[in-house]
Amino acid sequence: MSDLGISRPKGQPLPKPPFLKRFFDSTLISVGIYVVIVGLIAYGAYIGAQGMGYNWQWYRVPQFLYRNTEVGFEWGEIPIGLVATIKLSVTAFILAMVIGLLVALLRLSDLVIGSAIAVGFLELIRNIPLLVLLYLFYYVLGPIFGFDRYTASILTLAVFHSALISEIFRAGINAVPTGQWEAAKSIGMSPSQTYRYIILPQSVRFMLPPMTGEVVHLIKSSAIVSVIAVAELTTFGRNIISDTYMSFEIWFTIALVYLVVTLILSIGVSHLEKKYAVDQ
Amino acid sequence: MNQATPMIEVTNLDKFYGAFHALKNIDLTVHQGEKVVICGPSGSGKSTLIRCFNGLEWHNSGRLVIDGIEVYDGAKEIRELRQEVGMVFQQFNLFPHLTVLENLTIGPMKVRGISKAQAEETARNYLERVHIPEQADKYPAQLSGGQQQRVAIARSLCMETRIMLFDEPTSALDPEMINEVLDVMVELADTGMTMVVVTHEMGFARKVADTMVFMEAGQIVEVSPPEQFFTNPSSERCRLFLDQILAH
Ligand SMILES: Nc1ncnc2c1ncn2[C@@H]1O[C@H](COP(=O)(O)OP(=O)(O)OP(=O)(O)O)[C@@H](O)[C@H]1O
Ligand SMILES: [Mg+2]
């Protein structure tokens, strides 16, 4: 299929790809197909809801986004919940990075005990469902160590995601050629100086894409803390629904908010990635 | 030369990779200011030997004393030693995320604790010495191979090293760049630096070597001054090897 390696006389136009491929590759057609598919799904949901006699009340949704009261403008529950979700996720992610880096360094260290501890930790975390981990932190460790539901949530998310993050660190660190280690050693750098000034700055490039995936993953899994009623987007959604019974409208809205946040994140990082690629 | 202080003293050194006997009963002394050129077929242990000299590899038995410091795995002085023993690699191994100037200053600043201003002054000085003062603010990827290798030499020199090790410094270079690197090495030799160079550049060896070493299968087969080495080597293997590489 590819014309790589096949010499073509210079200046001659490329042979035209088959009609079907050209048809599906054009931007207009792709967007069109996308819109049609999304439309069909939305229509299906609408018909289904109609069939069960659902009473759509979209006009009541905006008040949960913002309100203009006599005291003035005021944010609704959904943006407030979103901010809480972002705070929770950012805190958990930072903690997860710290734990993940420590576990990765332990695993890469020459200490047999160090890497054994790291592997044990990874296997343990990987094989416990997130919900069970949350219950462990909230109902078991919480009372023992005296932390509240918010701390329990942050610890759960951080510990759960630190496992994958440590693997991302490990892969990123291993992607730096050994010659860099040898050059750093040969000018007398200690292992910690080598990590700090030589290895980690170079692994950022390799770690950025999977790390973004992990942030997106964490933001989504943060919704699970609504089961212990921590104030965040999903919990607020549940509260609104129990007051208004508008499950369809509110869940659609909440899903859209998560989607928009994670999309913005991915686009932002792909710009960052390009910048890093140019710098090197 | 021989009344000078010994800088590298190797006695009865053995090195294994698992069951593989990579260095066998090595004895060698390098004096201050001496230039030693090591050659020998691929896999004979040349790299392994000089990598032992700055603790990138550890020997399993025998003794290795460098500038009065006994070298062994776990030696406390190993980081101080590495600051004294510079190493130039076949693949340059510059830090790609740092500019040329930063490549040269990061060691003095972070390892030796020298101020930025002073480190930069020294760095520019050495860039001048390797004839590329104008490249200070570029990244390694923007330089030619020959220029990169000269930056790598300057990086080692910035640590104020007393011994320089070279592991085939020109064999990754395009032919037209080999001489610019060798010229810098000849100039360095003229300053009185102690040098151990693994290379097959026999023109360079003839010009600077005080001692020639031929290795084969993990052993030092021949140690002699260049006049004798090139005209009348005592071992038959060495003669064959020289015939081979001098033939082209
Ligand atoms: N890390 C290692 N693990 C196992 N064996 C190794 C390792 N490094 C080197 N060796 C083996 O030790 C022997 C000597 O290798 P060394 O790199 O010192 O040879 P060399 O003389 O430098 O060869 P070349 O001219 O190809 O660079 C080789 O047989 C090599 O396969
Ligand atoms: Mg070698």
Coordinates of C-alpha atoms and ligand atoms in Angstrom, one line a residue:
Chain A
M1 CA 0.0 0.0 0.0
S2 CA 2.7 2.5 1.0
D3 CA 4.9 4.0 -1.7
L4 CA 7.9 4.0 0.6
G5 CA 11.0 2.8 -1.0
I6 CA 9.4 2.6 -4.5
S7 CA 11.2 5.1 -6.7
R8 CA 8.8 7.3 -8.6
P9 CA 10.0 9.7 -11.3
K10 CA 10.3 13.2 -9.7
G11 CA 7.5 15.7 -10.3
Q12 CA 4.9 13.1 -11.1
P13 CA 1.7 13.4 -9.0
L14 CA 1.0 10.6 -6.5
P15 CA -1.5 8.1 -7.7
K16 CA -4.9 8.9 -6.4
P17 CA -6.1 6.8 -3.4
P18 CA -9.2 4.8 -4.0
F19 CA -12.5 6.8 -4.0
L20 CA -13.8 5.3 -0.7
K21 CA -10.7 6.2 1.2
R22 CA -10.7 9.8 -0.1
F23 CA -14.4 10.0 0.8
F24 CA -13.9 8.9 4.4
D25 CA -10.7 10.9 4.9
S26 CA -12.1 14.3 4.1
T27 CA -12.7 16.5 7.1
L28 CA -16.2 17.5 6.1
I29 CA -17.4 13.9 5.7
S30 CA -15.7 12.8 9.0
V31 CA -17.4 15.6 10.9
G32 CA -20.7 14.8 9.2
I33 CA -20.5 11.1 10.1
Y34 CA -19.5 12.0 13.7
V35 CA -22.5 14.4 14.0
V36 CA -24.9 11.8 12.6
I37 CA -23.7 9.1 15.0
V38 CA -23.9 11.4 18.1
G39 CA -27.3 12.6 16.9
L40 CA -28.5 9.0 16.5
I41 CA -27.4 8.1 20.1
A42 CA -29.1 11.3 21.5
Y43 CA -32.2 10.6 19.5
G44 CA -32.3 7.0 20.8
A45 CA -32.0 8.2 24.3
Y46 CA -34.7 10.7 23.7
I47 CA -37.1 8.1 22.2
G48 CA -36.3 5.7 25.0
A49 CA -37.1 8.3 27.6
Q50 CA -40.2 9.3 25.7
G51 CA -41.3 5.7 25.7
M52 CA -41.1 5.5 29.5
G53 CA -43.0 8.8 29.8
Y54 CA -40.1 10.9 30.9
N55 CA -40.8 14.5 31.4
W56 CA -37.9 16.6 30.1
Q57 CA -37.2 19.8 32.0
W58 CA -34.1 21.2 30.4
Y59 CA -35.2 24.7 31.3
R60 CA -34.6 23.9 35.0
V61 CA -31.0 23.0 34.4
P62 CA -29.4 26.5 34.0
Q63 CA -30.2 27.4 37.6
F64 CA -27.7 24.8 38.7
L65 CA -25.0 26.4 36.6
Y66 CA -25.6 30.0 37.7
R67 CA -28.3 32.2 39.3
N68 CA -29.1 35.9 39.2
T69 CA -30.6 36.5 42.6
E70 CA -31.5 39.8 44.4
V71 CA -28.0 39.8 45.9
G72 CA -26.5 39.5 42.5
F73 CA -24.7 36.8 40.3
E74 CA -24.1 33.5 42.0
W75 CA -22.5 30.2 40.8
G76 CA -24.7 27.1 40.8
E77 CA -24.0 23.7 42.3
I78 CA -22.5 22.2 39.2
P79 CA -19.6 24.7 38.8
I80 CA -19.0 24.7 42.5
G81 CA -18.9 20.9 42.4
L82 CA -16.5 21.1 39.4
V83 CA -14.1 23.3 41.3
A84 CA -14.2 20.8 44.3
T85 CA -13.5 17.9 41.9
I86 CA -10.6 19.8 40.4
K87 CA -9.1 20.6 43.8
L88 CA -9.6 17.0 44.9
S89 CA -8.0 15.7 41.7
V90 CA -5.1 18.1 41.7
T91 CA -4.2 17.3 45.4
A92 CA -4.5 13.6 44.8
F93 CA -2.5 13.8 41.7
I94 CA 0.4 15.7 43.3
L95 CA 0.5 13.2 46.1
A96 CA 0.2 10.3 43.6
M97 CA 3.3 11.7 41.7
V98 CA 5.3 11.9 44.9
I99 CA 4.4 8.3 45.9
G100 CA 4.8 7.1 42.3
L101 CA 8.3 8.6 42.0
L102 CA 9.4 7.1 45.3
V103 CA 8.1 3.7 44.4
A104 CA 9.8 3.9 40.9
L105 CA 13.1 4.9 42.5
L106 CA 12.8 2.1 45.0
R107 CA 12.1 -0.3 42.3
L108 CA 15.1 0.9 40.2
S109 CA 17.4 1.0 43.1
D110 CA 20.1 -1.6 43.6
L111 CA 18.6 -2.5 47.0
V112 CA 17.0 -5.9 46.8
I113 CA 14.7 -5.0 49.7
G114 CA 13.8 -1.7 48.1
S115 CA 12.6 -3.3 44.9
A116 CA 10.8 -6.1 46.7
I117 CA 8.9 -3.5 48.7
A118 CA 8.0 -1.6 45.6
V119 CA 6.9 -4.7 43.7
G120 CA 4.8 -5.8 46.7
F121 CA 3.1 -2.4 46.9
L122 CA 2.4 -2.4 43.1
E123 CA 0.9 -5.9 43.2
L124 CA -1.3 -5.1 46.2
I125 CA -2.7 -1.9 44.8
R126 CA -3.2 -3.2 41.3
N127 CA -5.3 -6.1 42.7
I128 CA -7.7 -4.2 44.9
P129 CA -10.7 -2.6 43.3
L130 CA -10.8 1.2 43.7
L131 CA -14.1 1.1 45.6
V132 CA -12.8 -1.5 48.1
L133 CA -9.7 0.7 48.6
L134 CA -11.9 3.7 49.3
Y135 CA -13.9 1.7 51.9
L136 CA -10.6 0.5 53.5
F137 CA -9.3 4.0 53.8
Y138 CA -12.6 5.5 55.1
Y139 CA -14.0 2.7 57.3
V140 CA -10.9 1.0 58.5
L141 CA -7.8 3.3 58.3
G142 CA -9.9 6.5 58.9
P143 CA -11.0 5.6 62.4
I144 CA -7.6 4.1 63.3
F145 CA -5.6 7.1 62.2
G146 CA -8.3 9.7 62.7
F147 CA -8.7 11.2 59.3
D148 CA -12.0 12.5 57.7
R149 CA -13.7 11.5 54.5
Y150 CA -12.0 14.2 52.5
T151 CA -8.5 12.9 53.5
A152 CA -9.6 9.3 53.0
S153 CA -10.7 10.2 49.4
I154 CA -7.4 12.0 48.6
L155 CA -5.3 9.1 50.0
T156 CA -7.4 6.5 48.2
L157 CA -7.1 8.3 44.8
A158 CA -3.4 9.0 45.4
V159 CA -2.4 5.5 46.4
F160 CA -4.5 3.9 43.6
H161 CA -3.1 6.1 40.9
S162 CA 0.5 6.1 42.2
A163 CA 0.8 2.5 41.0
L164 CA 0.4 3.3 37.4
I165 CA 2.2 6.6 37.8
S166 CA 5.3 4.8 39.2
E167 CA 5.3 2.6 36.1
I168 CA 5.2 5.7 33.9
F169 CA 8.1 7.1 35.8
R170 CA 10.0 3.8 35.5
A171 CA 9.5 3.6 31.8
G172 CA 10.4 7.3 31.4
I173 CA 13.6 6.8 33.4
N174 CA 14.5 3.7 31.5
A175 CA 14.0 5.4 28.2
V176 CA 17.0 7.7 28.9
P177 CA 20.1 6.0 27.4
T178 CA 22.6 4.5 29.8
G179 CA 25.3 6.7 28.3
Q180 CA 23.7 9.6 30.2
W181 CA 24.2 7.8 33.5
E182 CA 27.8 7.1 32.6
A183 CA 28.5 10.6 31.6
A184 CA 27.0 12.0 34.8
K185 CA 28.9 9.5 36.9
S186 CA 32.2 10.3 35.1
I187 CA 31.9 13.9 36.2
G188 CA 31.4 12.8 39.7
M189 CA 27.6 13.3 40.1
S190 CA 25.8 11.4 42.8
P191 CA 22.8 9.2 41.9
S192 CA 20.4 11.9 43.3
Q193 CA 22.1 14.7 41.3
T194 CA 22.0 12.5 38.2
Y195 CA 18.3 11.9 38.6
R196 CA 17.6 15.6 39.3
Y197 CA 19.7 17.3 36.7
I198 CA 20.2 14.7 34.0
I199 CA 17.7 11.9 33.9
L200 CA 14.3 13.3 35.0
P201 CA 14.5 16.4 32.8
Q202 CA 15.0 14.1 29.8
S203 CA 12.3 11.7 30.7
V204 CA 9.6 14.4 30.9
R205 CA 9.2 14.1 27.1
F206 CA 8.5 10.4 27.4
M207 CA 6.2 10.7 30.4
L208 CA 4.0 13.6 29.3
P209 CA 1.5 11.6 27.1
P210 CA 0.9 8.7 29.5
M211 CA 0.8 11.1 32.5
T212 CA -2.0 13.1 30.9
G213 CA -3.9 9.9 30.4
E214 CA -3.4 9.2 34.0
V215 CA -4.7 12.7 35.1
V216 CA -7.8 12.2 32.9
H217 CA -8.2 8.7 34.5
L218 CA -7.9 10.2 38.0
I219 CA -10.4 13.0 37.4
K220 CA -12.9 10.4 36.2
S221 CA -12.3 8.0 39.0
S222 CA -12.6 10.8 41.6
A223 CA -16.4 10.5 41.0
I224 CA -16.3 7.3 43.1
V225 CA -15.8 9.3 46.3
S226 CA -19.4 10.4 46.0
V227 CA -20.3 7.1 47.6
I228 CA -18.9 8.5 50.9
A229 CA -20.6 11.8 50.2
V230 CA -17.5 13.9 49.7
A231 CA -18.5 17.3 48.2
E232 CA -17.6 17.2 44.5
L233 CA -19.2 17.2 41.1
T234 CA -20.9 13.8 41.2
T235 CA -22.1 14.1 44.7
F236 CA -23.6 17.5 43.9
G237 CA -25.3 15.8 40.9
R238 CA -26.8 13.2 43.1
N239 CA -28.0 15.8 45.5
I240 CA -29.7 17.9 42.8
I241 CA -31.4 14.8 41.4
S242 CA -32.7 13.7 44.8
D243 CA -34.3 17.2 45.0
T244 CA -35.6 17.6 41.5
Y245 CA -35.9 14.0 40.0
M246 CA -34.3 15.2 36.8
S247 CA -31.9 12.3 36.5
F248 CA -31.5 12.4 32.7
E249 CA -30.9 16.1 32.3
I250 CA -28.5 16.3 35.3
W251 CA -26.5 13.2 34.4
F252 CA -26.1 14.3 30.8
T253 CA -24.9 17.7 32.0
I254 CA -22.5 16.2 34.5
A255 CA -21.1 13.8 31.9
L256 CA -20.6 16.7 29.5
V257 CA -18.8 18.7 32.2
Y258 CA -16.3 15.8 32.7
L259 CA -15.9 15.4 29.0
V260 CA -15.1 19.1 28.4
V261 CA -12.6 19.3 31.3
T262 CA -10.7 16.2 30.1
L263 CA -10.8 17.3 26.5
I264 CA -9.3 20.7 27.4
L265 CA -6.6 18.9 29.3
S266 CA -5.7 16.6 26.5
I267 CA -5.5 19.5 24.0
G268 CA -3.4 21.6 26.3
V269 CA -0.9 18.8 26.8
S270 CA -0.6 18.0 23.1
H271 CA 0.5 21.6 22.7
L272 CA 3.0 21.2 25.5
E273 CA 4.3 18.1 23.8
K274 CA 4.9 19.9 20.6
K275 CA 6.8 22.6 22.5
Y276 CA 9.0 19.9 24.1
A277 CA 9.6 18.2 20.8
V278 CA 10.8 21.5 19.3
D279 CA 13.2 22.3 22.2
Q280 CA 15.1 19.0 21.9
Chain B
M1 CA 59.3 9.5 32.4
N2 CA 59.8 6.5 34.7
Q3 CA 61.0 8.5 37.7
A4 CA 57.7 10.4 37.7
T5 CA 54.9 9.5 40.1
P6 CA 52.6 6.6 39.2
M7 CA 49.1 7.8 38.5
I8 CA 47.5 4.5 37.6
E9 CA 48.8 1.2 39.1
V10 CA 47.2 -2.0 38.1
T11 CA 48.4 -5.2 39.7
N12 CA 47.0 -8.7 39.0
L13 CA 43.6 -7.4 38.1
D14 CA 40.8 -9.8 37.1
K15 CA 37.3 -9.0 36.0
F16 CA 34.4 -11.3 35.3
Y17 CA 31.0 -10.7 33.7
G18 CA 29.2 -13.6 35.3
A19 CA 31.3 -16.6 34.3
F20 CA 32.9 -14.7 31.4
H21 CA 36.6 -13.8 32.2
A22 CA 36.8 -10.3 30.7
L23 CA 40.1 -9.2 32.1
K24 CA 42.9 -11.6 33.0
N25 CA 45.7 -10.9 35.3
I26 CA 46.3 -7.3 34.1
D27 CA 49.5 -5.5 35.2
L28 CA 50.0 -1.9 34.1
T29 CA 51.5 1.3 35.4
V30 CA 50.8 4.7 34.0
H31 CA 53.0 7.6 35.3
Q32 CA 52.1 11.2 35.6
G33 CA 52.1 12.9 32.2
E34 CA 52.4 9.6 30.3
K35 CA 50.4 8.9 27.2
V36 CA 49.3 5.3 26.8
V37 CA 47.5 4.1 23.7
I38 CA 45.7 0.8 23.9
C39 CA 44.7 -1.2 20.9
G40 CA 43.5 -4.7 20.1
P41 CA 40.7 -6.6 18.4
S42 CA 37.0 -6.0 19.2
G43 CA 36.0 -7.7 22.5
S44 CA 39.5 -7.9 23.8
G45 CA 38.6 -5.9 26.9
K46 CA 39.9 -2.4 26.1
S47 CA 36.8 -0.6 27.2
T48 CA 36.3 -2.8 30.2
L49 CA 39.8 -2.0 31.4
I50 CA 39.6 1.8 31.1
R51 CA 36.1 1.8 32.5
C52 CA 37.6 0.2 35.7
F53 CA 39.8 3.3 35.9
N54 CA 36.9 5.6 36.9
G55 CA 34.6 3.1 38.6
L56 CA 32.2 2.5 35.7
E57 CA 33.0 -1.1 36.1
W58 CA 34.5 -2.9 39.2
H59 CA 37.2 -5.5 39.1
N60 CA 36.8 -8.7 41.0
S61 CA 40.3 -9.3 42.3
G62 CA 43.7 -7.7 42.2
R63 CA 44.6 -4.1 43.0
L64 CA 43.9 -0.8 41.3
V65 CA 45.3 2.4 42.7
I66 CA 44.6 5.7 41.0
D67 CA 46.4 8.8 42.1
G68 CA 47.0 7.2 45.5
I69 CA 43.4 6.2 46.0
E70 CA 42.6 2.5 46.1
V71 CA 39.6 1.8 43.9
Y72 CA 37.1 -0.9 44.7
D73 CA 33.3 -1.2 44.7
G74 CA 31.9 0.8 47.6
A75 CA 35.1 2.9 48.1
K76 CA 34.1 6.2 49.8
E77 CA 36.4 8.3 47.7
I78 CA 35.0 7.1 44.4
R79 CA 33.2 10.3 43.6
E80 CA 36.3 12.4 44.3
L81 CA 38.2 10.1 42.1
R82 CA 35.8 10.5 39.2
Q83 CA 36.2 14.2 39.4
E84 CA 39.9 13.7 38.8
V85 CA 39.6 11.1 36.1
G86 CA 37.8 12.4 33.0
M87 CA 36.2 10.1 30.4
V88 CA 35.4 10.7 26.8
F89 CA 33.1 8.2 25.2
Q90 CA 32.7 6.9 21.7
Q91 CA 29.1 8.2 21.6
F92 CA 30.0 11.6 23.1
N93 CA 27.1 11.3 25.7
L94 CA 26.5 15.0 26.0
F95 CA 23.4 16.1 27.9
P96 CA 20.9 16.8 25.1
H97 CA 18.6 19.0 27.2
L98 CA 21.4 21.4 28.2
T99 CA 23.2 24.0 26.1
V100 CA 26.9 23.5 25.4
L101 CA 27.8 26.0 28.1
E102 CA 25.4 24.3 30.6
N103 CA 27.0 20.9 29.7
L104 CA 30.3 22.3 30.8
T105 CA 29.2 24.1 33.9
I106 CA 26.8 21.6 35.5
G107 CA 29.6 19.4 36.9
P108 CA 31.7 22.2 38.4
M109 CA 28.6 23.9 39.8
K110 CA 26.7 21.0 41.2
V111 CA 29.6 18.6 42.0
R112 CA 32.4 21.0 42.9
G113 CA 30.2 23.8 44.2
I114 CA 31.8 26.5 42.1
S115 CA 29.9 29.7 41.4
K116 CA 28.1 30.1 38.1
A117 CA 30.1 33.1 37.0
Q118 CA 33.4 31.3 37.7
A119 CA 32.2 28.0 36.1
E120 CA 31.2 29.9 33.0
E121 CA 34.5 31.7 32.7
T122 CA 36.3 28.3 33.0
A123 CA 33.9 26.8 30.5
R124 CA 34.5 29.6 27.9
N125 CA 38.2 29.2 28.4
Y126 CA 38.0 25.5 27.6
L127 CA 35.7 26.0 24.6
E128 CA 38.4 28.3 23.3
R129 CA 40.9 25.5 23.8
V130 CA 38.9 23.1 21.8
H131 CA 38.3 25.8 19.1
I132 CA 34.5 26.2 19.4
P133 CA 34.0 29.3 21.6
E134 CA 31.1 30.5 19.3
Q135 CA 29.0 27.4 20.0
A136 CA 28.4 28.0 23.7
D137 CA 24.7 28.7 23.5
K138 CA 23.7 25.9 21.1
Y139 CA 22.2 22.5 22.0
P140 CA 24.3 19.4 21.3
A141 CA 22.0 18.2 18.5
Q142 CA 22.8 21.4 16.6
L143 CA 26.5 20.6 16.4
S144 CA 28.4 18.2 14.1
G145 CA 29.8 15.0 15.5
G146 CA 33.3 16.4 15.7
Q147 CA 32.1 19.5 17.5
Q148 CA 30.1 17.4 19.9
Q149 CA 33.2 15.3 20.8
R150 CA 35.2 18.4 21.4
V151 CA 32.5 19.7 23.7
A152 CA 32.7 16.3 25.5
I153 CA 36.5 16.7 25.9
A154 CA 36.0 20.3 27.2
R155 CA 33.3 19.0 29.7
S156 CA 35.8 16.6 31.2
L157 CA 38.5 19.3 31.3
C158 CA 36.2 21.7 33.1
M159 CA 36.3 19.4 36.1
E160 CA 40.1 20.1 36.3
T161 CA 40.9 16.5 35.7
R162 CA 44.3 15.1 36.2
I163 CA 43.8 12.0 34.1
M164 CA 41.9 11.7 30.8
L165 CA 40.5 8.4 29.5
F166 CA 39.4 8.2 25.9
D167 CA 37.3 5.2 24.6
E168 CA 37.5 5.2 20.8
P169 CA 36.8 8.9 20.7
T170 CA 36.8 9.1 16.9
S171 CA 35.3 5.9 15.8
A172 CA 31.7 7.3 15.7
L173 CA 32.8 10.2 13.5
D174 CA 32.7 10.9 9.8
P175 CA 36.2 10.7 8.4
E176 CA 36.4 14.4 7.7
M177 CA 35.9 15.2 11.4
I178 CA 38.4 12.8 12.9
N179 CA 41.3 15.1 12.6
E180 CA 39.7 18.1 14.3
V181 CA 39.2 15.9 17.4
L182 CA 42.7 14.3 17.1
D183 CA 44.3 17.7 16.9
V184 CA 42.6 18.8 20.1
M185 CA 43.8 15.6 21.7
V186 CA 47.4 16.2 20.5
E187 CA 47.2 19.7 22.0
L188 CA 46.0 18.3 25.2
A189 CA 48.8 15.8 25.3
D190 CA 51.3 18.8 24.9
T191 CA 49.9 20.3 28.1
G192 CA 51.3 17.3 30.0
M193 CA 48.0 15.6 30.8
T194 CA 48.1 12.0 31.7
M195 CA 46.1 10.2 29.0
V196 CA 45.0 6.6 28.4
V197 CA 43.5 6.4 24.9
V198 CA 41.8 3.4 23.3
T199 CA 42.0 4.0 19.6
H200 CA 43.0 2.5 16.3
E201 CA 44.2 5.8 14.9
M202 CA 47.8 4.8 14.5
G203 CA 49.0 8.1 13.2
F204 CA 47.8 9.7 16.4
A205 CA 49.5 6.9 18.4
R206 CA 52.8 7.5 16.6
K207 CA 52.6 11.2 17.3
V208 CA 51.8 11.2 21.0
A209 CA 52.1 7.8 22.6
D210 CA 54.9 7.1 25.2
T211 CA 53.7 3.6 25.6
M212 CA 51.7 1.3 23.3
V213 CA 49.6 -1.5 24.8
F214 CA 48.1 -4.4 22.8
M215 CA 45.3 -6.4 24.3
E216 CA 43.7 -9.7 23.2
A217 CA 41.1 -11.9 24.8
G218 CA 41.2 -10.0 28.1
Q219 CA 45.0 -10.0 28.4
I220 CA 47.7 -7.5 27.9
V221 CA 49.9 -9.2 25.2
E222 CA 52.4 -6.4 24.5
V223 CA 53.6 -3.2 26.3
S224 CA 56.3 -1.3 24.5
P225 CA 57.4 2.1 23.3
P226 CA 56.0 3.0 19.9
E227 CA 59.3 2.7 18.0
Q228 CA 59.6 -0.9 19.0
F229 CA 55.8 -1.5 18.8
F230 CA 55.4 -0.5 15.2
T231 CA 58.7 -1.9 13.9
N232 CA 59.4 -4.9 15.9
P233 CA 56.6 -6.1 18.1
S234 CA 57.6 -9.1 20.2
S235 CA 54.3 -11.0 19.7
E236 CA 53.2 -12.5 16.5
R237 CA 49.5 -11.7 17.2
C238 CA 50.3 -8.0 17.6
R239 CA 52.2 -8.0 14.3
L240 CA 49.3 -9.6 12.5
F241 CA 46.9 -7.1 14.1
L242 CA 49.0 -4.1 13.0
D243 CA 49.4 -5.5 9.5
Q244 CA 45.6 -5.7 9.3
I245 CA 44.8 -2.2 10.5
L246 CA 47.7 -0.5 8.8
A247 CA 46.7 -2.2 5.5
H248 CA 43.8 0.3 5.0
Ligands
LIG1 N1 28.1 -5.6 30.7 C1 28.6 -6.7 30.1 N2 28.1 -7.9 30.4 C2 28.6 -9.0 29.9 N3 29.6 -9.0 29.1 C3 30.2 -7.9 28.7 C4 29.7 -6.6 29.2 N4 30.5 -5.6 28.7 C5 31.4 -6.3 28.0 N5 31.3 -7.6 28.0 C6 32.1 -8.5 27.2 O1 33.4 -8.4 27.6 C7 34.3 -8.5 26.5 C8 35.2 -7.2 26.4 O2 34.4 -6.1 26.1 P1 34.9 -4.7 25.8 O3 33.8 -3.8 25.5 O4 35.8 -4.3 26.9 O5 35.8 -4.9 24.5 P2 36.6 -3.9 23.6 O6 38.0 -4.3 23.5 O7 36.3 -2.5 24.1 O8 35.9 -4.1 22.2 P3 35.4 -3.0 21.1 O9 36.6 -2.7 20.3 O10 34.4 -3.7 20.3 O11 34.9 -1.8 21.8 C9 33.4 -8.7 25.3 O12 33.5 -10.1 25.0 C10 32.1 -8.3 25.8 O13 31.1 -9.1 25.1
MG2 MG 35.2 -0.8 23.4

